[in-house]
XYZ file of C-alpha atoms in Angstrom:
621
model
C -41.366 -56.309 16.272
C -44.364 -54.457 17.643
C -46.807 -57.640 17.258
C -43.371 -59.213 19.630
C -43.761 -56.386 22.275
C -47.249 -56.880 22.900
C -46.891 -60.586 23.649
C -44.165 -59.569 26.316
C -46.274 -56.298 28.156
C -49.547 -57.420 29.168
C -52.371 -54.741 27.481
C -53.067 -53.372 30.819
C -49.590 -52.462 31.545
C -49.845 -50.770 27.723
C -53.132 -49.281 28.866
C -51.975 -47.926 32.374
C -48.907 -46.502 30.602
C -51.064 -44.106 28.706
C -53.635 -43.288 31.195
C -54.159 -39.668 32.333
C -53.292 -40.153 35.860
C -49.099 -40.052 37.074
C -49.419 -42.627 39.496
C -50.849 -45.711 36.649
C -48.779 -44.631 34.690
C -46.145 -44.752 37.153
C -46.799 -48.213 38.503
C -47.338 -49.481 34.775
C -43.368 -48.190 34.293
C -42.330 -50.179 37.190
C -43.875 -53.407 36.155
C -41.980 -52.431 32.593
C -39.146 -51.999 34.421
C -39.546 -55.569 35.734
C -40.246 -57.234 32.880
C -36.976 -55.740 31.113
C -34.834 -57.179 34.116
C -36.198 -60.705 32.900
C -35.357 -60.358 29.704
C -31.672 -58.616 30.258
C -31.237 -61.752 32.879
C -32.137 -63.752 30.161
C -30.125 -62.363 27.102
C -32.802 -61.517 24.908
C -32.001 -58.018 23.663
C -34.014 -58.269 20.613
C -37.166 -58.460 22.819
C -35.926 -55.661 24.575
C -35.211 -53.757 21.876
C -38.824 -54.733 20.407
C -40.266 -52.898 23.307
C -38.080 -49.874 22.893
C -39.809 -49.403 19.760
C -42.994 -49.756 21.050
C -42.534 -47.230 23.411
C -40.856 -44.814 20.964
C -43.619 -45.672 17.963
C -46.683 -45.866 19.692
C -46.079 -43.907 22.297
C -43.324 -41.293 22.232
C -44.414 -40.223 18.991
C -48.250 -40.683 19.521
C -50.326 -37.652 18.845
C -52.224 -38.489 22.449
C -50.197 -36.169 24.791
C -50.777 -39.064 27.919
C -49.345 -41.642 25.405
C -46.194 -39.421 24.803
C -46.097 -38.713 28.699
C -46.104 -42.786 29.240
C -43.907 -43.449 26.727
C -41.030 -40.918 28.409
C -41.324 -42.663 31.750
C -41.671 -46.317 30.058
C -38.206 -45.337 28.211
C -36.372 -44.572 31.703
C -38.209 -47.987 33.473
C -36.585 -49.766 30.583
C -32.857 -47.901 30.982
C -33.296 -48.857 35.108
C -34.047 -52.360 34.334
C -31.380 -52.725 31.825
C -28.910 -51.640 34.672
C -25.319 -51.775 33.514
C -26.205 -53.121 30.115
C -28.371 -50.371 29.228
C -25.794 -48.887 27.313
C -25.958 -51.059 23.961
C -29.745 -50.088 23.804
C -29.159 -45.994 24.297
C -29.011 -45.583 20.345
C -32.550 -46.446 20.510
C -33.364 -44.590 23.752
C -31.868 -41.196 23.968
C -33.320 -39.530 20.498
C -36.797 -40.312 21.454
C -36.517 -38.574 24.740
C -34.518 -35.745 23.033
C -37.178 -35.054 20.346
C -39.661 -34.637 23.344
C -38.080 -31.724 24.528
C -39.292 -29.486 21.490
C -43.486 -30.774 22.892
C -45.530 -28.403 22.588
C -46.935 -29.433 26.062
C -45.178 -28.194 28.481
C -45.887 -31.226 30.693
C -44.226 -33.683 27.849
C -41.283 -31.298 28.058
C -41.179 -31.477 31.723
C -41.455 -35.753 31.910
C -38.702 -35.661 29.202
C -36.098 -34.039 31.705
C -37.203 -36.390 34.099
C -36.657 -39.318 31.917
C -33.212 -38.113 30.328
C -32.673 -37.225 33.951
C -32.712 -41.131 35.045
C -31.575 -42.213 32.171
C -27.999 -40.241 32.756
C -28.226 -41.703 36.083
C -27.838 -45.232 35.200
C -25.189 -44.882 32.315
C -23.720 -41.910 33.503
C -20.849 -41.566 31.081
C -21.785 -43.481 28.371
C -24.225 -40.871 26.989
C -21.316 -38.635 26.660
C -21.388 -39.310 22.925
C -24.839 -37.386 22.618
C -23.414 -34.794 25.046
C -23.838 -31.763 22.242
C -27.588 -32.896 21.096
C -28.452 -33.296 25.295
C -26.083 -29.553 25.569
C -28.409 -28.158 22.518
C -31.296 -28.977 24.076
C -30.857 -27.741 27.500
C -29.972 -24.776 26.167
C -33.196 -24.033 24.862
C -34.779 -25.160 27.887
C -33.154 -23.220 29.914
C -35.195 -20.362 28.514
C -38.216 -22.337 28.272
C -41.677 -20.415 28.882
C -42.772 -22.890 31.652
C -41.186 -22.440 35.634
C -41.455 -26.066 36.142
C -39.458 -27.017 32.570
C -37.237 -24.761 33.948
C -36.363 -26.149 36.913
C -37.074 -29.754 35.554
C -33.546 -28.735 33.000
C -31.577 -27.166 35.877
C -31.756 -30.323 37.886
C -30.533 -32.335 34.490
C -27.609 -29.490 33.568
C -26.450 -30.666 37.039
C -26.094 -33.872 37.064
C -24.861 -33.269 33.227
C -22.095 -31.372 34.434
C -21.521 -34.136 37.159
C -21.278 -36.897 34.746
C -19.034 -34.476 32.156
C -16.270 -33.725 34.801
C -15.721 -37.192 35.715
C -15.703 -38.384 32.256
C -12.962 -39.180 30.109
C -14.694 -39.440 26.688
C -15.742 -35.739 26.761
C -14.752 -34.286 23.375
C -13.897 -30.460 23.768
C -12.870 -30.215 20.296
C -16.806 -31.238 18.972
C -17.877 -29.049 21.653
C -16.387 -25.740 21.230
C -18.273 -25.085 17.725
C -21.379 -25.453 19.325
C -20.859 -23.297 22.037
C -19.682 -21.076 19.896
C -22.755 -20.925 17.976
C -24.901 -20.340 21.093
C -22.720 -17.392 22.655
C -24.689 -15.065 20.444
C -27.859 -15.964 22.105
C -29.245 -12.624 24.046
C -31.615 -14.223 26.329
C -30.517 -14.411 29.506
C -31.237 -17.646 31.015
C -29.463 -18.946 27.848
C -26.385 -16.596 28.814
C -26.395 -17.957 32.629
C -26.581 -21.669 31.588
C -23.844 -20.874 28.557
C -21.324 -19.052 31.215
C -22.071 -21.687 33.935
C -20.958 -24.636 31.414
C -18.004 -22.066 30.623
C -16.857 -22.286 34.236
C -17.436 -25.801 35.049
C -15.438 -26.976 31.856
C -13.025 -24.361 32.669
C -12.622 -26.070 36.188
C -11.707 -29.520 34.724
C -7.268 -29.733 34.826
C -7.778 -32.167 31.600
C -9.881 -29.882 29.517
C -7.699 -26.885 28.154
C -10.549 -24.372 28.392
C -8.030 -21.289 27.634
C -6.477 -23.057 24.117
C -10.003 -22.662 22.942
C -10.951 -19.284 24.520
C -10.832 -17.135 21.204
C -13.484 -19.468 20.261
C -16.268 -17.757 22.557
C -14.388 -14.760 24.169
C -16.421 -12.487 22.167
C -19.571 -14.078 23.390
C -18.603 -13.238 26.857
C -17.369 -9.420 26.408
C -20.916 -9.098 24.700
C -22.396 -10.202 28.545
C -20.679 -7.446 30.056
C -22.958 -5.178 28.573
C -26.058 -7.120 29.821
C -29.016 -5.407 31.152
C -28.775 -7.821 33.978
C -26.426 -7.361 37.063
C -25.917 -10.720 37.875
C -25.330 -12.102 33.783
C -22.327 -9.221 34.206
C -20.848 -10.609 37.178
C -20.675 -14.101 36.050
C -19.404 -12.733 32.862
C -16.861 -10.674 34.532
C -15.648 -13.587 37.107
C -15.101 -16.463 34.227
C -12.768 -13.449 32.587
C -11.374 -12.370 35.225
C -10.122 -15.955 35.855
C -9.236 -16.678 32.054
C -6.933 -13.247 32.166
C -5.426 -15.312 35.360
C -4.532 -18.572 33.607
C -3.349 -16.217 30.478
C -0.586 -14.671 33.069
C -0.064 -18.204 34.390
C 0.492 -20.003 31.139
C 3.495 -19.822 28.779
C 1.073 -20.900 25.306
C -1.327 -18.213 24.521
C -2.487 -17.382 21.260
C -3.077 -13.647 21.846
C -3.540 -12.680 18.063
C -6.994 -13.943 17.730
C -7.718 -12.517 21.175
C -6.660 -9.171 20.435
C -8.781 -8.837 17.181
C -11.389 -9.448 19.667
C -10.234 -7.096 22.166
C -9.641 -4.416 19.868
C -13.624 -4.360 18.842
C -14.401 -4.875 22.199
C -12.659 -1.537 23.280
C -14.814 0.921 20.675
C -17.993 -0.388 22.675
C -20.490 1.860 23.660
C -21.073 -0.027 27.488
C -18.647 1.685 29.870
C -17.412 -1.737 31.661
C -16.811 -3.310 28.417
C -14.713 -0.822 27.616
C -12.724 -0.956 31.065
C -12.019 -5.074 30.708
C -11.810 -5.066 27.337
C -8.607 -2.061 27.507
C -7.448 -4.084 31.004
C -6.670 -7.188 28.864
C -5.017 -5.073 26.151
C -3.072 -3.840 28.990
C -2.070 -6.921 30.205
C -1.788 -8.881 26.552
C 1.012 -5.833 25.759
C 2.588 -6.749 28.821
C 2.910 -10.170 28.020
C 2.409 -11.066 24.457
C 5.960 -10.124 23.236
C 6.642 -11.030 19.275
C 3.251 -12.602 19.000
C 1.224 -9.381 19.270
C 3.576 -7.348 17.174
C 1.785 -7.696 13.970
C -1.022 -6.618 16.268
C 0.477 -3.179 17.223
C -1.372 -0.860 15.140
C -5.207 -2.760 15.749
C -4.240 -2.232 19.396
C -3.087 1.600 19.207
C -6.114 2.265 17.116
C -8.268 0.919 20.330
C -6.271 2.556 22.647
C -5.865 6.162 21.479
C -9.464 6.904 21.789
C -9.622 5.643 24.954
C -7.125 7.765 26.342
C -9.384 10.468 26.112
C -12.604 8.107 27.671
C -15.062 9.300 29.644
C -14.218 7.380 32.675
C -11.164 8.165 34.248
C -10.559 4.521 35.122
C -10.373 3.646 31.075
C -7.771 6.898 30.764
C -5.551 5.841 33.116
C -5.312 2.118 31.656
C -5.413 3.368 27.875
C -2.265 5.452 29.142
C -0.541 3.198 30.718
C -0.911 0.619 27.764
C -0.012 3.668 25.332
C 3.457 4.110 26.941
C 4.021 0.056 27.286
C 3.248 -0.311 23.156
C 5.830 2.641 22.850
C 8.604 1.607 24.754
C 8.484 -1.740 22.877
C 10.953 -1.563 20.326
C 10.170 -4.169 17.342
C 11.454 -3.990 13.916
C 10.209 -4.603 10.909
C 11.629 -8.270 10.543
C 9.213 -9.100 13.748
C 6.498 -7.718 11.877
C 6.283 -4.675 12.867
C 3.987 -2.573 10.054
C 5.228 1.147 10.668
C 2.795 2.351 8.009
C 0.296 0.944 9.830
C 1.235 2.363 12.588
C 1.509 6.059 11.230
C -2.365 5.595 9.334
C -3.779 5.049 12.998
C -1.854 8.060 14.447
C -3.142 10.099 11.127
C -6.425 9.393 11.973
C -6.444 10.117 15.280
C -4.916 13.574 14.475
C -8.786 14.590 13.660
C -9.991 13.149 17.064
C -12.291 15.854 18.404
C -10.432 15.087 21.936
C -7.119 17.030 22.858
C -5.132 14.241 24.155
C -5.886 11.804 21.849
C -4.140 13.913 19.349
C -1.605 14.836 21.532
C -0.585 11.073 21.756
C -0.947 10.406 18.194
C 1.399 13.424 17.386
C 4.117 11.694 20.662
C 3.579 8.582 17.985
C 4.782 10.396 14.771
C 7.777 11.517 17.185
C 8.877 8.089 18.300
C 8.900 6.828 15.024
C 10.756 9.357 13.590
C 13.475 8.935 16.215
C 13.740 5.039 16.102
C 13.692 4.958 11.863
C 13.803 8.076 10.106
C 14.358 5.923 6.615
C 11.221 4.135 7.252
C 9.319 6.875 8.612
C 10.382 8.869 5.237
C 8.913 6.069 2.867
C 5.617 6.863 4.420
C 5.754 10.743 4.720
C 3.391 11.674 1.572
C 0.853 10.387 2.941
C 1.082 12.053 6.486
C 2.939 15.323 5.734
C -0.174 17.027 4.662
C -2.392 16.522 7.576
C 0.433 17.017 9.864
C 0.773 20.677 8.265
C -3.020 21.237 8.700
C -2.790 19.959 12.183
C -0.755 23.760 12.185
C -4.283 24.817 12.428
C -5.234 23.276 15.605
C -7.267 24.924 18.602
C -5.244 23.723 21.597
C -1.478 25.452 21.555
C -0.138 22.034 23.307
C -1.125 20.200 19.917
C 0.575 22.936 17.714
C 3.708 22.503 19.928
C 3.724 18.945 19.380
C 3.404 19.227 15.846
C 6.030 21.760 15.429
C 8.437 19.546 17.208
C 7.284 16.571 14.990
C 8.260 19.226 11.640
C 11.432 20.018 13.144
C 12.239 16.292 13.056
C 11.134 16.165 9.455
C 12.676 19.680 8.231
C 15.932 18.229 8.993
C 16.055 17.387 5.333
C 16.107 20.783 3.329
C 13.201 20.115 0.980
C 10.568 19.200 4.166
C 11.821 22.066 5.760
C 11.188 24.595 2.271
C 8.072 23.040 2.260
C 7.114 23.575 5.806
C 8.477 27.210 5.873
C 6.310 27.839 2.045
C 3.214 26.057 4.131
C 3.508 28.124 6.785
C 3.340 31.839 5.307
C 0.853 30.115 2.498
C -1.694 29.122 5.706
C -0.835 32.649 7.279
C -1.653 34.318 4.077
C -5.430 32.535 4.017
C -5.836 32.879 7.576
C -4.904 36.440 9.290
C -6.552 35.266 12.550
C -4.264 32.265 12.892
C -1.277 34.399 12.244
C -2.650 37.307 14.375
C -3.551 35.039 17.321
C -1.027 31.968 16.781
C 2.135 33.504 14.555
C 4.169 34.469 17.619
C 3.740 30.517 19.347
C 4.723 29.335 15.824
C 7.727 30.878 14.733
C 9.346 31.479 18.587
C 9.360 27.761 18.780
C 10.549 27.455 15.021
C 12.920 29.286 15.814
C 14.114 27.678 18.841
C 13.693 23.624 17.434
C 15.076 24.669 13.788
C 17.632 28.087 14.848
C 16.619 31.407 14.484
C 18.596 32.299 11.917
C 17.946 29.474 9.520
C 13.979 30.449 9.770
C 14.231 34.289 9.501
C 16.589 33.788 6.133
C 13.745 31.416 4.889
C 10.752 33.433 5.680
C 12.389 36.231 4.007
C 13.583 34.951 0.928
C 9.751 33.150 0.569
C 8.445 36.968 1.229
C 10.728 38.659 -1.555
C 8.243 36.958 -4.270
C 4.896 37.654 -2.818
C 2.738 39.140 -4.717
C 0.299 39.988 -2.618
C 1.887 43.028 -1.211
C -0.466 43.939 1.838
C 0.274 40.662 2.906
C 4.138 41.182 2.591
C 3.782 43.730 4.821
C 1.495 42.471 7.620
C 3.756 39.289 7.412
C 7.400 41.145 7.931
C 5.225 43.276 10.404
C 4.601 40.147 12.183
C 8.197 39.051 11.632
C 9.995 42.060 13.049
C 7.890 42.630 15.976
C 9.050 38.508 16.808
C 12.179 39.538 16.255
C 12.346 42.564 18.173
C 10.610 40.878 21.787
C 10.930 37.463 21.946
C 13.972 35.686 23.858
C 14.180 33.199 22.038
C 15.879 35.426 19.223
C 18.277 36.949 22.043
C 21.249 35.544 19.888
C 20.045 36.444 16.294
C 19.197 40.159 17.725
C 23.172 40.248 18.863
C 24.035 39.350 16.187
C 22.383 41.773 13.690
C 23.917 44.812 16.419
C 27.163 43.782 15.072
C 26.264 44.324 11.275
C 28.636 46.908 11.087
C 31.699 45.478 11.847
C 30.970 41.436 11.626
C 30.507 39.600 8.648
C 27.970 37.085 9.304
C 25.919 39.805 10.805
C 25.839 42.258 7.755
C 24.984 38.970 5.535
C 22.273 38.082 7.874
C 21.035 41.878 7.840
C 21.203 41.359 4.044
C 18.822 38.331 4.173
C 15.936 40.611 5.874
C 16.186 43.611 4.631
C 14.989 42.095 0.860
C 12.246 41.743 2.288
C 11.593 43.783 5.548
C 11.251 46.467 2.807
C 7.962 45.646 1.988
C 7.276 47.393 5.538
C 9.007 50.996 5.946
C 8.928 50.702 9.554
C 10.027 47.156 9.827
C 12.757 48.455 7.568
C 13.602 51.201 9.993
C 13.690 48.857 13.484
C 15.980 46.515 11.603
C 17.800 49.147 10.969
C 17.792 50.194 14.158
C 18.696 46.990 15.814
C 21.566 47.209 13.169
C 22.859 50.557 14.174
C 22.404 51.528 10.559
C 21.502 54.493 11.712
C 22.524 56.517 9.193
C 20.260 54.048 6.491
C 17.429 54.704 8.786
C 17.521 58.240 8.755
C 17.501 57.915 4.403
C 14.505 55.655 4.491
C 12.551 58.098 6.767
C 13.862 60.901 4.642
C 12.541 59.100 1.519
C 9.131 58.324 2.573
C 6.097 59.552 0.800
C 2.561 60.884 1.735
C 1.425 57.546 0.525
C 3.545 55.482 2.930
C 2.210 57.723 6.054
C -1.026 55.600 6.546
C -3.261 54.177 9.600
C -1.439 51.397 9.897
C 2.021 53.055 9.046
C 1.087 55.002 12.300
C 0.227 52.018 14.689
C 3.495 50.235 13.714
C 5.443 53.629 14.583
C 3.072 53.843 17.681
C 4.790 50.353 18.344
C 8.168 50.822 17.762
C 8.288 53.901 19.917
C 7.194 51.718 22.606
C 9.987 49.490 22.029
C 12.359 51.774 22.131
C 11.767 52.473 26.164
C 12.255 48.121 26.210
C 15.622 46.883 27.588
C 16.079 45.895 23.524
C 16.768 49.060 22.920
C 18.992 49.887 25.859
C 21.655 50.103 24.036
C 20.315 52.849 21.938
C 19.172 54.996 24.790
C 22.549 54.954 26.556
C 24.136 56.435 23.174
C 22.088 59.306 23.233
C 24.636 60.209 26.133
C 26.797 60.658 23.115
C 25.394 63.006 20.467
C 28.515 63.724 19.100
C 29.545 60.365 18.430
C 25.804 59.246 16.992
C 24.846 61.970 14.826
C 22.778 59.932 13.169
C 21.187 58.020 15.633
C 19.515 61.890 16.671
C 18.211 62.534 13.133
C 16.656 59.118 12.742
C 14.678 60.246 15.668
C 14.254 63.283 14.949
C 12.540 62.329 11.810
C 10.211 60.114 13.746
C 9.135 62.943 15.806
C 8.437 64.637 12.572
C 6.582 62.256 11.179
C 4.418 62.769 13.900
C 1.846 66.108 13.393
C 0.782 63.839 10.116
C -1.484 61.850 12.185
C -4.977 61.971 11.516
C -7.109 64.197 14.259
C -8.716 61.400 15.739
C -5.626 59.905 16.643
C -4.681 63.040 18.437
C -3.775 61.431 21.664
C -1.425 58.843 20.428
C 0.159 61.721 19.241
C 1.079 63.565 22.142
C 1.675 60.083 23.791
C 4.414 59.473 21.048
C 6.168 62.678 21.103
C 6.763 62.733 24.757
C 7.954 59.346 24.314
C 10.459 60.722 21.674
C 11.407 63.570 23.619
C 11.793 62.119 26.303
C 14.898 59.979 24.623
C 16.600 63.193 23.133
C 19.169 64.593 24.726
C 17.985 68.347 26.202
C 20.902 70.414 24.760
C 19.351 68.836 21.248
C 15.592 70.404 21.685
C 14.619 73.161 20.390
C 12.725 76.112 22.708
């Protein structure tokens, strides 16, 4: 076939074909070009196809750089004289030119793109079949080391693209792996020329860009995080518009999207963050039943968001938060609640404040909407939820509280919580000194007062430790004998004496307010027992007269000028009638002169206090 070739090209064409300088070989192409329009006129493809091969063999593929340059331009004078019949003969034409483009001489590479470039001019679409091999390589040249390869490719992408969107052959289907491949390619002329074809395809009503989008949306939130500006923008404009068609379109498959939006939302780039929690936003919005398996994925991305950095990503991540929890979805939808509750567990140790305060809002909502479901999970979560007890921010332990009161509606949880509870206070004194007060007041007012004072005391009859006992009913009492919220349980202990429910209730405490003489005296007090308060005064012993005997007497004195103790104080105007009610009081004054010398001025400040509630006629001169 080669010994038929050089019988049709003269040797000085050949010669001038592989000569050093452009413009022989140049004219030699033309007269090659010539020659092939006789032979096409003439029907005799196998001659033409004879000289294909000589250009590919002994030239294309010749180790003589000038050869390889003449054999690229011969190629292209052969597709121009074949004309509209060129296409039968590409087979033969295009890999040739293709294998140039990995030369290592940067001219080769260069007279390549020119030949593939007028190649594609003649058959326009019928080189669509080697579209992804002519994609592949542009790809690489895109990046290639040499400015005038460069802009040699650019000119070919173009009319590429040209011939693509007017084409009808154009496979998306064989496409979309390959660009799939390449969207993991960090240089950024590759990036440019990968979102350009993106756009252009995207442009085209017949090709359904969006069906395929999972396929390389990852690829493009990875070139929002680009160190260059303009790689971001074009990034950021082919989403932007891809979010569009999503609103526009009634066939989305948002599952595999949101798997990729979830990652994209833990990123460590601020404005991948931002789009990637916008389309969760909007994907919540309008996903429906599709993204319901999806729910718990999505809360894990957007919980830690809502305490971002950038206010921008807050306000979204909130806004999304309170769409995903007004959806309500069921478990026949599938809708994974324990999935659900193992994101909101883990966010509970988020070193943010609001993050846990939404995760705890979480455990709430479910609870509400199915407390049987909820239950199945609650092993698993009621420990951490009792830890989260221990919590630095007050508006988490609120939360949490609330969440227990929802759960303690069951006896058992709520034994549990109240046995948790004085076992945490018992290990930490500082939490109960600085947090017992926020704790029980709003126990008390989510779960009744009553119900948690009768639990707390019968849990404190058996403790062993005493000390503890005390400083906990110490605690207790003091609660009980300030706070509003125990208003109602405080009336109702005043009517001990002559109401049934009151003298039971006074019952429950004092089992265990005994482990405290003077929280057994205010109780008894607030009873109007006084005549049980003057006994247990009567029967203390020098042992029980200690330090911090003394501070809780310096206390209750104090109390007893509060509008608590009104009551008391306007009895006094009645000696006769409250007898003992002056001898209780009396033997507080007496206990007095036992403090220690360096607590002399509490004790003058005490017994004016006292005196000062005794009736004149009643103290002696």
């Amino acid at each position: 076939m080669a010994a038929d070739a050089l019988s049709i090209i003269p040797g000085a064409v050949l010669r001038n074909l592989a000569d050093k300088l452009y413009e022989k070989r140049k004219n030699a192409a033309l007269e090659i070009e010539g020659i092939v329009k006789q032979l096409s006129t003439a029907g005799e493809h196998d001659k033409i196809a004879a000289v294909i091969g000589l250009l590919t063999n002994d030239f294309t593929y010749s180790p003589q750089a000038n050869h390889r340059k003449g054999g690229l331009i011969g190629l292209a004078a052969v597709t121009v004289g074949l004309t509209s019949e060129a296409a039968q003969h590409l087979e033969l034409i295009v890999p040739p030119v293709l294998n140039s483009f990995l030369d290592q001489d940067s001219r080769v590479r260069y007279y390549a793109c020119e030949a593939l470039y007028n190649i594609a001019k003649v058959v326009r679409g019928d080189f669509i079949i080697y579209f992804n091999k002519i994609f592949d390589a542009l790809c690489k040249l895109s990046a290639d080391s040499d400015a005038n390869v460069q802009s040699a490719a650019h000119l070919l992408d173009r009319l590429v693209k040209d011939i693509v969107t007017e084409s009808d052959q154009f496979s998306i289907e064989e496409f979309i792996p390959l660009l799939r491949e390449r969207m993991n390619v960090l240089n950024p002329y590759v990036r440019q020329f990968l979102v350009g074809w993106i756009t252009v395809l995207d442009s085209v009503p017949d090709i359904d860009m969006l069906g395929f989008l999972p396929d390389f949306l990852d690829g493009l939130f990875n070139m929002l995080s680009d160190s260059s500006h303009e790689i971001r923008q074009q990034a950021d404009a082919a989403l932007s518009e891809f979010l569009q068609e999503i609103k526009n379109s009634p066939n989305v498959d948002y599952g595999r999207m949101a798997e990729i939006l979830v990652r994209r939302a833990g990123s460590p780039d601020e404005f991948t963050r931002l789009t990637s929690i916008t389309w969760i936003n909007e994907f919540v919005k309008l996903g429906g039943e599709q993204l319901v398996p999806y729910y718990a994925d999505i809360l894990g991305a957007i919980l830690p968001c809502i305490s971002d950095e950038e206010e921008k990503i807050r306000v979204v991540a909130r806004e999304t938060n309170e769409e995903l929890r007004a959806i309500k979805a069921d478990q026949a939808e599938g809708f994974d609640i324990g999935a659900i509750l193992v994101i909101a567990k883990r966010e509970l140790n988020s070193e943010h404040e609001a993050t846990r305060i939404e995760a705890l809002h979480w455990f709430s909502t479910l609870l509400v909407r199915g407390r049987a479901e909820f239950s199945a999970y609650l092993d698993g979560i009621f420990e951490p939820l009792l830890n989260a007890l221990s919590d630095p921010s007050d508006a988490v332990v609120l939360l949490v509280l609330e969440v227990h009161a929802r759960i303690a509606e069951e006896y058992h949880h709520f034994q549990h919580l109240m046995s948790y509870l004085i076992h945490t206070f018992h290990n930490n004194h500082v939490l109960l000194e600085k947090r017992g007060a926020l704790i029980v007041r709003r126990l008390c007012v989510l779960l009744g007062a009553e119900k948690v004072y009768r639990e707390f005391s019968t849990i404190l009859q058996t403790e062993g430790d005493l000390d503890f006992a005390s400083t906990m009913v110490q605690a207790l009492n003091l609660i009980l004998l300030t706070s509003t919220e125990l208003a109602e349980l405080r009336s109702l202990l005043k009517k001990s004496l002559v109401d049934t429910c009151g003298k039971d209730l006074f019952l429950s405490l004092y089992a265990s307010w005994c482990h405290s003489p003077m929280a057994t005296i205010s109780l008894c007090l607030l009873a109007q027992a006084y005549n049980h308060a003057s006994s247990v005064i009567q029967s203390l012993g020098e042992e029980d007269i200690n330090v911090k005997f003394l501070v809780q007497l310096d206390k209750l004195i104090r109390l007893l000028e509060t509008p608590v103790f009104a009551y008391l104080r306007l009895q006094l105007l009645e000696p006769g009638k409250h007898t003992w009610l002056l001898k209780t009081l009396y033997g507080l004054l007496m206990l007095l002169p036992q403090i220690f010398i360096e607590r002399e001025a509490i004790e003058i400040n005490m017994q004016w206090t006292l005196l000062s509630l005794l009736p004149e006629g009643y103290i002696s001169p």
